[in-house]
């Protein structure tokens, strides 16, 4: 049976070139980047050159990049770190209703543990935040605005530059979770004027368990990992040298191929959606029609439960997901679709197909042959029809 993986927003396979770049740092060049001897210095050199590559791609200096264990840690670090370091300035944070749980739960944490007030900005039917409401929510005691770059469930891209301008005009720090955008959209932290930006390697064909937080010079934030002077005292712990090297290689490749991959993704997802539309009625694309990640299609198959679709797709070797990986397992509609005002009957039948550079036109052919019969069969059995 063919295996078609369409869940790249959950995680993407490590590319051969990335794995190759990482290999020497496991068993040959295995030094601790903090050691003074030449083995340690060799590891340190690899880490600093990775930092350089990532900094260059983001239009900033290497020194502003702090390596972490991934997107979740970067989001926690940015939100809790800024909140705790700026208590004298105020206890108000603004975010959106469609953020990743790493952001939403960090905001919940500072509400419950530090007495913060959090304003969650609503979105329109495409998942774009309401800029007027954002402006109106700004207060004297607002210390941070955190709004994601691109949504992991529906692919909608937020007006990051406009949000950043509002933050800057009011002297508020701006954090963006750019985990889904890195390698898919150009990100220049200077041009965007962001103060903090979260990244993760495994969403762009790098290894799991490594990521980064961009921290603009002068941003006050508390460090949580104590135990050494690693990362200039901002994040203690022995550096994940192979992971960091692989991360940088993945960023490098993704940026080199961005334009051509995006073109290919657009063509593939368009043919996929058109093909399904030809065979099936009452299917709906959720998310912004243009301001979106080229690899992400969130499609609602009305009258069917997303869970039964996923299971039936899986029997044919097709991997996709309902909602986000962290929230699936419950039958509640995702917070993102709810915030977008997607009606519950549509939200329940929503599937996220997220493509990657390993997908081919043959994968699309296979899906277009296998998916419509599954949908038709499930609809025949559905009490909702
Ligand atoms: C995957 C993801 C994260 C979490 O990153 P991990 O490296 O898996 O911890 C955070 N934000 C967004 C938008 C994501 O898609």
Short mmCIF file of C-alpha atoms and ligand atoms in Angstrom, two decimals:
data_model
loop_
_atom_site.label_atom_id
_atom_site.label_comp_id
_atom_site.label_asym_id
_atom_site.label_seq_id
_atom_site.Cartn_x
_atom_site.Cartn_y
_atom_site.Cartn_z
CA UNK A 1 0.00 0.00 0.00
CA UNK A 2 1.17 3.50 -0.80
CA UNK A 3 2.04 5.69 2.18
CA UNK A 4 0.99 9.33 1.80
CA UNK A 5 1.96 11.58 4.69
CA UNK A 6 -0.09 14.78 4.75
CA UNK A 7 0.52 15.87 8.32
CA UNK A 8 3.62 18.04 8.00
CA UNK A 9 2.23 20.74 10.30
CA UNK A 10 2.38 18.15 13.10
CA UNK A 11 5.91 17.13 12.17
CA UNK A 12 7.93 16.66 8.98
CA UNK A 13 10.45 13.93 8.09
CA UNK A 14 14.12 14.81 8.53
CA UNK A 15 15.67 15.39 5.12
CA UNK A 16 18.62 13.30 4.01
CA UNK A 17 20.93 16.33 3.80
CA UNK A 18 19.94 17.34 7.33
CA UNK A 19 20.59 13.90 8.75
CA UNK A 20 23.95 13.84 6.96
CA UNK A 21 24.95 17.18 8.47
CA UNK A 22 24.02 15.92 11.95
CA UNK A 23 25.73 12.52 11.83
CA UNK A 24 29.33 13.54 12.69
CA UNK A 25 28.16 15.24 15.90
CA UNK A 26 26.86 12.07 17.54
CA UNK A 27 29.88 9.77 17.70
CA UNK A 28 32.87 11.55 16.13
CA UNK A 29 32.67 15.23 16.99
CA UNK A 30 30.81 14.56 20.21
CA UNK A 31 32.37 17.21 22.46
CA UNK A 32 30.44 19.33 24.91
CA UNK A 33 30.26 22.82 23.42
CA UNK A 34 31.20 24.23 26.85
CA UNK A 35 34.45 22.26 27.18
CA UNK A 36 37.78 24.04 26.74
CA UNK A 37 39.60 21.24 24.94
CA UNK A 38 39.67 20.98 21.17
CA UNK A 39 36.79 18.46 21.06
CA UNK A 40 34.64 20.98 22.90
CA UNK A 41 35.84 23.82 20.71
CA UNK A 42 34.94 21.90 17.59
CA UNK A 43 31.38 21.43 18.90
CA UNK A 44 31.23 25.10 19.90
CA UNK A 45 32.33 26.11 16.39
CA UNK A 46 29.55 24.00 14.85
CA UNK A 47 26.95 25.58 17.16
CA UNK A 48 28.14 29.14 16.46
CA UNK A 49 28.20 28.60 12.74
CA UNK A 50 24.63 27.21 12.97
CA UNK A 51 23.61 30.29 14.95
CA UNK A 52 25.18 32.46 12.24
CA UNK A 53 23.25 30.69 9.47
CA UNK A 54 19.94 31.06 11.29
CA UNK A 55 20.62 34.68 12.27
CA UNK A 56 21.50 35.56 8.66
CA UNK A 57 18.32 33.99 7.34
CA UNK A 58 16.25 36.01 9.79
CA UNK A 59 18.07 39.25 9.04
CA UNK A 60 19.59 39.56 12.49
CA UNK A 61 22.79 38.94 14.38
CA UNK A 62 23.60 35.47 15.59
CA UNK A 63 23.92 36.65 19.18
CA UNK A 64 20.16 37.34 19.35
CA UNK A 65 19.28 33.67 18.71
CA UNK A 66 18.93 31.41 21.77
CA UNK A 67 18.62 27.67 21.17
CA UNK A 68 15.80 25.86 23.00
CA UNK A 69 14.16 22.44 22.97
CA UNK A 70 11.53 23.57 20.43
CA UNK A 71 8.53 25.75 19.79
CA UNK A 72 6.77 24.97 23.04
CA UNK A 73 9.74 26.00 25.15
CA UNK A 74 10.32 29.13 23.07
CA UNK A 75 6.69 30.22 23.54
CA UNK A 76 6.84 29.52 27.30
CA UNK A 77 10.16 31.35 27.59
CA UNK A 78 8.91 34.43 25.70
CA UNK A 79 5.57 34.82 27.47
CA UNK A 80 6.37 33.78 31.03
CA UNK A 81 9.87 35.30 30.77
CA UNK A 82 8.66 38.74 29.68
CA UNK A 83 5.74 38.66 32.13
CA UNK A 84 7.98 37.90 35.10
CA UNK A 85 10.71 40.37 34.17
CA UNK A 86 8.35 43.31 33.68
CA UNK A 87 6.05 43.10 36.69
CA UNK A 88 6.93 46.69 37.58
CA UNK A 89 5.53 47.85 34.23
CA UNK A 90 2.19 46.07 34.42
CA UNK A 91 0.23 42.85 34.38
CA UNK A 92 -1.66 42.89 31.11
CA UNK A 93 -0.97 40.76 28.03
CA UNK A 94 -2.76 40.68 24.67
CA UNK A 95 -2.94 37.56 22.53
CA UNK A 96 -5.42 36.04 20.04
CA UNK A 97 -8.03 33.32 20.24
CA UNK A 98 -6.32 31.17 17.61
CA UNK A 99 -2.84 30.71 19.09
CA UNK A 100 -1.08 27.40 19.59
CA UNK A 101 -1.74 25.86 23.02
CA UNK A 102 1.88 26.62 24.05
CA UNK A 103 0.95 30.31 23.89
CA UNK A 104 -2.59 30.00 25.24
CA UNK A 105 -1.56 27.84 28.18
CA UNK A 106 1.41 30.11 28.99
CA UNK A 107 -1.03 33.03 29.07
CA UNK A 108 -3.33 31.01 31.32
CA UNK A 109 -0.34 30.34 33.59
CA UNK A 110 0.52 34.01 34.07
CA UNK A 111 -3.16 34.74 34.72
CA UNK A 112 -3.44 32.11 37.39
CA UNK A 113 0.00 32.27 38.99
CA UNK A 114 1.04 35.90 38.53
CA UNK A 115 -2.29 37.73 38.57
CA UNK A 116 -2.08 38.93 34.97
CA UNK A 117 -5.08 39.95 32.90
CA UNK A 118 -5.06 38.50 29.38
CA UNK A 119 -7.08 39.91 26.49
CA UNK A 120 -7.71 37.40 23.72
CA UNK A 121 -8.45 39.15 20.41
CA UNK A 122 -11.15 37.64 18.21
CA UNK A 123 -10.66 36.71 14.54
CA UNK A 124 -12.83 36.95 11.43
CA UNK A 125 -14.17 33.97 9.51
CA UNK A 126 -10.80 33.54 7.81
CA UNK A 127 -8.91 33.48 11.10
CA UNK A 128 -7.37 36.96 10.75
CA UNK A 129 -7.24 39.00 13.96
CA UNK A 130 -9.24 42.18 14.36
CA UNK A 131 -6.65 45.00 14.31
CA UNK A 132 -9.11 47.63 15.59
CA UNK A 133 -9.96 45.50 18.56
CA UNK A 134 -6.24 45.00 19.16
CA UNK A 135 -5.67 48.77 19.15
CA UNK A 136 -8.58 49.28 21.53
CA UNK A 137 -7.25 46.64 23.91
CA UNK A 138 -3.91 48.37 24.47
CA UNK A 139 -3.56 49.70 28.03
CA UNK A 140 -0.91 51.58 29.98
CA UNK A 141 -0.04 48.37 31.83
CA UNK A 142 0.19 46.14 28.71
CA UNK A 143 3.62 44.52 28.66
CA UNK A 144 3.34 42.08 25.77
CA UNK A 145 1.40 41.32 22.60
CA UNK A 146 1.73 37.73 21.37
CA UNK A 147 0.15 36.87 18.01
CA UNK A 148 1.27 34.01 15.80
CA UNK A 149 2.73 34.45 12.31
CA UNK A 150 0.83 31.61 10.63
CA UNK A 151 -1.79 29.31 12.07
CA UNK A 152 -0.97 25.62 12.35
CA UNK A 153 -4.56 24.39 11.88
CA UNK A 154 -5.85 26.50 9.00
CA UNK A 155 -2.69 28.14 7.61
CA UNK A 156 -3.95 31.72 7.84
CA UNK A 157 -1.15 34.32 7.96
CA UNK A 158 -1.60 37.25 10.36
CA UNK A 159 -0.80 40.92 9.60
CA UNK A 160 2.40 40.67 11.65
CA UNK A 161 3.91 43.97 10.51
CA UNK A 162 0.75 45.92 11.39
CA UNK A 163 0.57 44.28 14.82
CA UNK A 164 4.23 45.03 15.37
CA UNK A 165 3.67 48.71 14.49
CA UNK A 166 0.86 48.95 17.04
CA UNK A 167 3.08 47.38 19.69
CA UNK A 168 6.02 49.64 18.90
CA UNK A 169 3.90 52.82 18.92
CA UNK A 170 2.76 51.93 22.43
CA UNK A 171 6.09 50.75 23.81
CA UNK A 172 4.90 47.15 24.19
CA UNK A 173 6.99 44.06 23.50
CA UNK A 174 5.78 41.97 20.54
CA UNK A 175 6.23 38.21 20.35
CA UNK A 176 5.24 36.08 17.38
CA UNK A 177 5.11 32.29 17.20
CA UNK A 178 6.61 31.74 13.76
CA UNK A 179 6.97 27.97 14.10
CA UNK A 180 4.77 27.24 11.07
CA UNK A 181 6.12 30.12 9.00
CA UNK A 182 9.85 29.39 9.22
CA UNK A 183 11.06 27.99 5.92
CA UNK A 184 7.69 28.58 4.27
CA UNK A 185 7.47 32.38 4.35
CA UNK A 186 10.26 34.96 4.35
CA UNK A 187 10.88 36.24 7.90
CA UNK A 188 13.01 39.31 8.51
CA UNK A 189 12.85 40.17 12.20
CA UNK A 190 14.21 43.69 11.58
CA UNK A 191 11.74 44.50 8.83
CA UNK A 192 8.89 43.08 10.92
CA UNK A 193 10.14 44.83 14.05
CA UNK A 194 9.33 41.86 16.29
CA UNK A 195 11.00 41.64 19.70
CA UNK A 196 10.66 37.90 20.25
CA UNK A 197 10.07 35.14 17.73
CA UNK A 198 9.63 31.37 18.32
CA UNK A 199 10.92 28.65 16.00
CA UNK A 200 11.09 24.86 15.88
CA UNK A 201 13.25 22.64 13.67
CA UNK A 202 10.98 19.63 13.17
CA UNK A 203 8.27 21.57 11.32
CA UNK A 204 10.67 22.28 8.47
CA UNK A 205 12.24 18.86 7.99
CA UNK A 206 14.74 19.28 10.82
CA UNK A 207 15.06 17.12 13.96
CA UNK A 208 12.57 17.08 16.83
CA UNK A 209 13.47 18.57 20.20
CA UNK A 210 15.34 21.64 19.01
CA UNK A 211 14.20 25.17 18.32
CA UNK A 212 15.10 28.76 18.96
CA UNK A 213 13.88 32.02 20.38
CA UNK A 214 14.93 35.28 18.78
CA UNK A 215 15.36 37.86 21.55
CA UNK A 216 15.95 41.44 20.45
CA UNK A 217 18.78 43.17 22.31
CA UNK A 218 17.52 45.01 25.35
CA UNK A 219 14.36 42.93 25.82
CA UNK A 220 13.96 42.18 29.51
CA UNK A 221 13.05 38.57 30.21
CA UNK A 222 13.61 36.08 32.99
CA UNK A 223 15.49 32.83 32.30
CA UNK A 224 14.02 29.62 33.65
CA UNK A 225 16.82 27.14 33.11
CA UNK A 226 19.39 27.66 35.82
CA UNK A 227 22.58 25.66 36.08
CA UNK A 228 25.28 27.14 33.91
CA UNK A 229 26.37 29.95 31.63
CA UNK A 230 25.20 28.34 28.40
CA UNK A 231 23.59 30.66 25.86
CA UNK A 232 25.00 33.68 27.70
CA UNK A 233 23.14 32.70 30.85
CA UNK A 234 19.76 32.83 29.13
CA UNK A 235 19.18 29.09 28.92
CA UNK A 236 21.33 26.70 30.93
CA UNK A 237 21.87 23.12 29.77
CA UNK A 238 24.30 21.20 27.57
CA UNK A 239 23.64 22.19 23.98
CA UNK A 240 22.03 19.71 21.61
CA UNK A 241 24.86 19.99 19.10
CA UNK A 242 23.60 17.52 16.43
CA UNK A 243 20.11 18.98 16.71
CA UNK A 244 21.32 22.55 16.35
CA UNK A 245 23.50 21.64 13.35
CA UNK A 246 20.51 19.86 11.73
CA UNK A 247 18.22 22.79 12.48
CA UNK A 248 20.54 25.23 10.71
CA UNK A 249 20.91 22.92 7.69
CA UNK A 250 17.11 22.58 7.46
CA UNK A 251 16.70 26.37 7.59
CA UNK A 252 19.37 26.84 4.96
CA UNK A 253 17.77 24.36 2.54
CA UNK A 254 14.24 25.60 3.14
CA UNK A 255 15.29 29.17 2.37
CA UNK A 256 17.17 28.23 -0.74
CA UNK A 257 14.17 26.27 -2.04
CA UNK A 258 11.38 28.46 -0.64
CA UNK A 259 10.17 30.02 -3.88
CA UNK A 260 10.19 26.81 -5.90
CA UNK A 261 8.69 24.68 -3.11
CA UNK A 262 5.92 27.22 -2.51
CA UNK A 263 5.13 27.19 -6.20
CA UNK A 264 4.95 23.41 -6.20
CA UNK A 265 2.85 23.34 -2.99
CA UNK A 266 0.38 25.82 -4.41
CA UNK A 267 -0.04 23.76 -7.55
CA UNK A 268 -0.39 20.51 -5.62
CA UNK A 269 -2.88 21.78 -3.04
CA UNK A 270 -4.92 23.48 -5.77
CA UNK A 271 -5.19 20.28 -7.78
CA UNK A 272 -6.00 18.33 -4.61
CA UNK A 273 -8.85 20.68 -3.66
CA UNK A 274 -10.19 20.94 -7.20
CA UNK A 275 -10.07 17.18 -7.58
CA UNK A 276 -12.06 16.65 -4.38
CA UNK A 277 -14.55 19.32 -5.43
CA UNK A 278 -15.11 17.57 -8.73
CA UNK A 279 -16.04 14.30 -7.02
CA UNK A 280 -17.79 15.55 -3.90
CA UNK A 281 -20.34 18.18 -2.96
CA UNK A 282 -20.55 20.09 0.32
CA UNK A 283 -16.87 20.33 1.04
CA UNK A 284 -15.51 23.62 2.30
CA UNK A 285 -12.07 25.19 2.54
CA UNK A 286 -11.52 26.72 5.98
CA UNK A 287 -9.01 29.56 6.39
CA UNK A 288 -8.01 32.56 4.32
CA UNK A 289 -8.30 31.98 0.55
CA UNK A 290 -5.03 33.86 -0.22
CA UNK A 291 -3.19 34.93 2.93
CA UNK A 292 -2.29 31.36 3.81
CA UNK A 293 0.55 28.88 4.01
CA UNK A 294 0.87 27.21 0.62
CA UNK A 295 1.13 23.72 2.16
CA UNK A 296 -1.95 23.75 4.40
CA UNK A 297 -5.51 22.82 3.44
CA UNK A 298 -8.15 22.62 6.12
CA UNK A 299 -11.18 21.06 4.47
CA UNK A 300 -14.54 20.35 6.01
CA UNK A 301 -16.44 17.33 4.73
CA UNK A 302 -19.95 18.16 5.85
CA UNK A 303 -22.07 15.44 7.51
CA UNK A 304 -19.11 13.30 8.61
CA UNK A 305 -17.09 13.08 11.83
CA UNK A 306 -13.46 14.01 11.25
CA UNK A 307 -12.32 11.13 13.47
CA UNK A 308 -13.93 8.47 11.25
CA UNK A 309 -12.39 10.08 8.17
CA UNK A 310 -8.92 9.99 9.74
CA UNK A 311 -9.29 6.32 10.65
CA UNK A 312 -10.51 5.40 7.17
CA UNK A 313 -7.78 7.44 5.48
CA UNK A 314 -5.25 5.69 7.69
CA UNK A 315 -6.48 2.28 6.47
CA UNK A 316 -5.45 3.47 2.99
CA UNK A 317 -2.06 4.73 4.17
CA UNK A 318 -3.04 8.41 4.16
CA UNK A 319 -2.02 10.41 7.26
CA UNK A 320 -3.87 13.64 7.98
CA UNK A 321 -5.28 15.13 11.16
CA UNK A 322 -8.33 16.66 12.75
CA UNK A 323 -7.66 19.93 14.52
CA UNK A 324 -4.16 20.01 15.95
CA UNK A 325 -2.37 16.91 17.17
CA UNK A 326 -2.51 18.13 20.77
CA UNK A 327 -6.25 18.71 20.83
CA UNK A 328 -7.35 15.70 18.80
CA UNK A 329 -8.44 12.87 21.04
CA UNK A 330 -11.32 14.99 22.26
CA UNK A 331 -14.41 15.40 20.11
CA UNK A 332 -14.81 19.10 20.94
CA UNK A 333 -14.34 21.28 17.89
CA UNK A 334 -10.92 22.96 17.86
CA UNK A 335 -10.60 26.37 19.56
CA UNK A 336 -9.33 27.80 16.27
CA UNK A 337 -12.38 26.77 14.24
CA UNK A 338 -14.69 27.86 17.07
CA UNK A 339 -13.02 31.30 17.18
CA UNK A 340 -13.47 31.58 13.41
CA UNK A 341 -17.18 30.99 13.86
CA UNK A 342 -17.16 27.78 11.83
CA UNK A 343 -20.51 26.13 12.53
CA UNK A 344 -20.17 22.97 14.67
CA UNK A 345 -21.43 20.60 11.96
CA UNK A 346 -18.66 21.85 9.65
CA UNK A 347 -16.01 21.98 12.37
CA UNK A 348 -16.66 18.34 13.25
CA UNK A 349 -15.94 17.18 9.73
CA UNK A 350 -12.80 19.25 9.30
CA UNK A 351 -9.53 17.66 8.26
CA UNK A 352 -6.14 19.31 8.03
CA UNK A 353 -4.03 18.16 5.10
CA UNK A 354 -0.53 19.62 5.38
CA UNK A 355 1.88 18.90 2.55
CA UNK A 356 5.67 18.81 2.59
CA UNK A 357 8.50 18.84 0.07
CA UNK A 358 8.55 15.02 0.13
CA UNK A 359 5.03 14.84 -1.36
CA UNK A 360 4.58 14.22 -5.08
CA UNK A 361 1.89 14.58 -7.75
CA UNK A 362 1.47 10.79 -7.51
CA UNK A 363 0.49 11.27 -3.85
CA UNK A 364 -2.23 13.66 -5.00
CA UNK A 365 -3.41 11.16 -7.65
CA UNK A 366 -3.60 8.45 -5.00
CA UNK A 367 -5.59 10.65 -2.59
CA UNK A 368 -7.98 11.75 -5.31
CA UNK A 369 -8.65 8.10 -6.09
CA UNK A 370 -9.01 6.95 -2.47
CA UNK A 371 -10.64 9.83 -0.58
CA UNK A 372 -13.92 10.42 -2.50
CA UNK A 373 -15.17 6.81 -2.15
CA UNK A 374 -14.45 6.93 1.60
CA UNK A 375 -16.38 10.17 1.98
CA UNK A 376 -19.31 8.88 -0.09
CA UNK A 377 -19.47 5.66 1.91
CA UNK A 378 -19.36 7.45 5.27
CA UNK A 379 -22.00 9.90 4.14
CA UNK A 380 -24.32 7.05 3.17
CA UNK A 381 -24.05 5.77 6.74
CA UNK A 382 -24.27 9.21 8.35
CA UNK A 383 -27.39 10.06 10.34
CA UNK A 384 -26.58 13.74 9.67
CA UNK A 385 -27.26 13.56 5.92
C1 LIG B 1 4.30 22.71 16.49
C2 LIG B 1 4.04 24.08 16.97
C3 LIG B 1 4.53 24.52 18.21
C4 LIG B 1 5.28 23.61 19.15
O1 LIG B 1 6.56 23.33 18.69
P1 LIG B 1 7.34 22.03 19.29
O2 LIG B 1 8.71 22.18 18.74
O3 LIG B 1 6.62 20.83 18.75
O4 LIG B 1 7.29 22.13 20.76
C5 LIG B 1 4.27 25.82 18.57
N1 LIG B 1 3.58 26.65 17.77
C6 LIG B 1 3.10 26.27 16.57
C7 LIG B 1 2.36 27.24 15.73
C8 LIG B 1 3.30 24.96 16.13
O5 LIG B 1 2.80 24.58 14.97
#
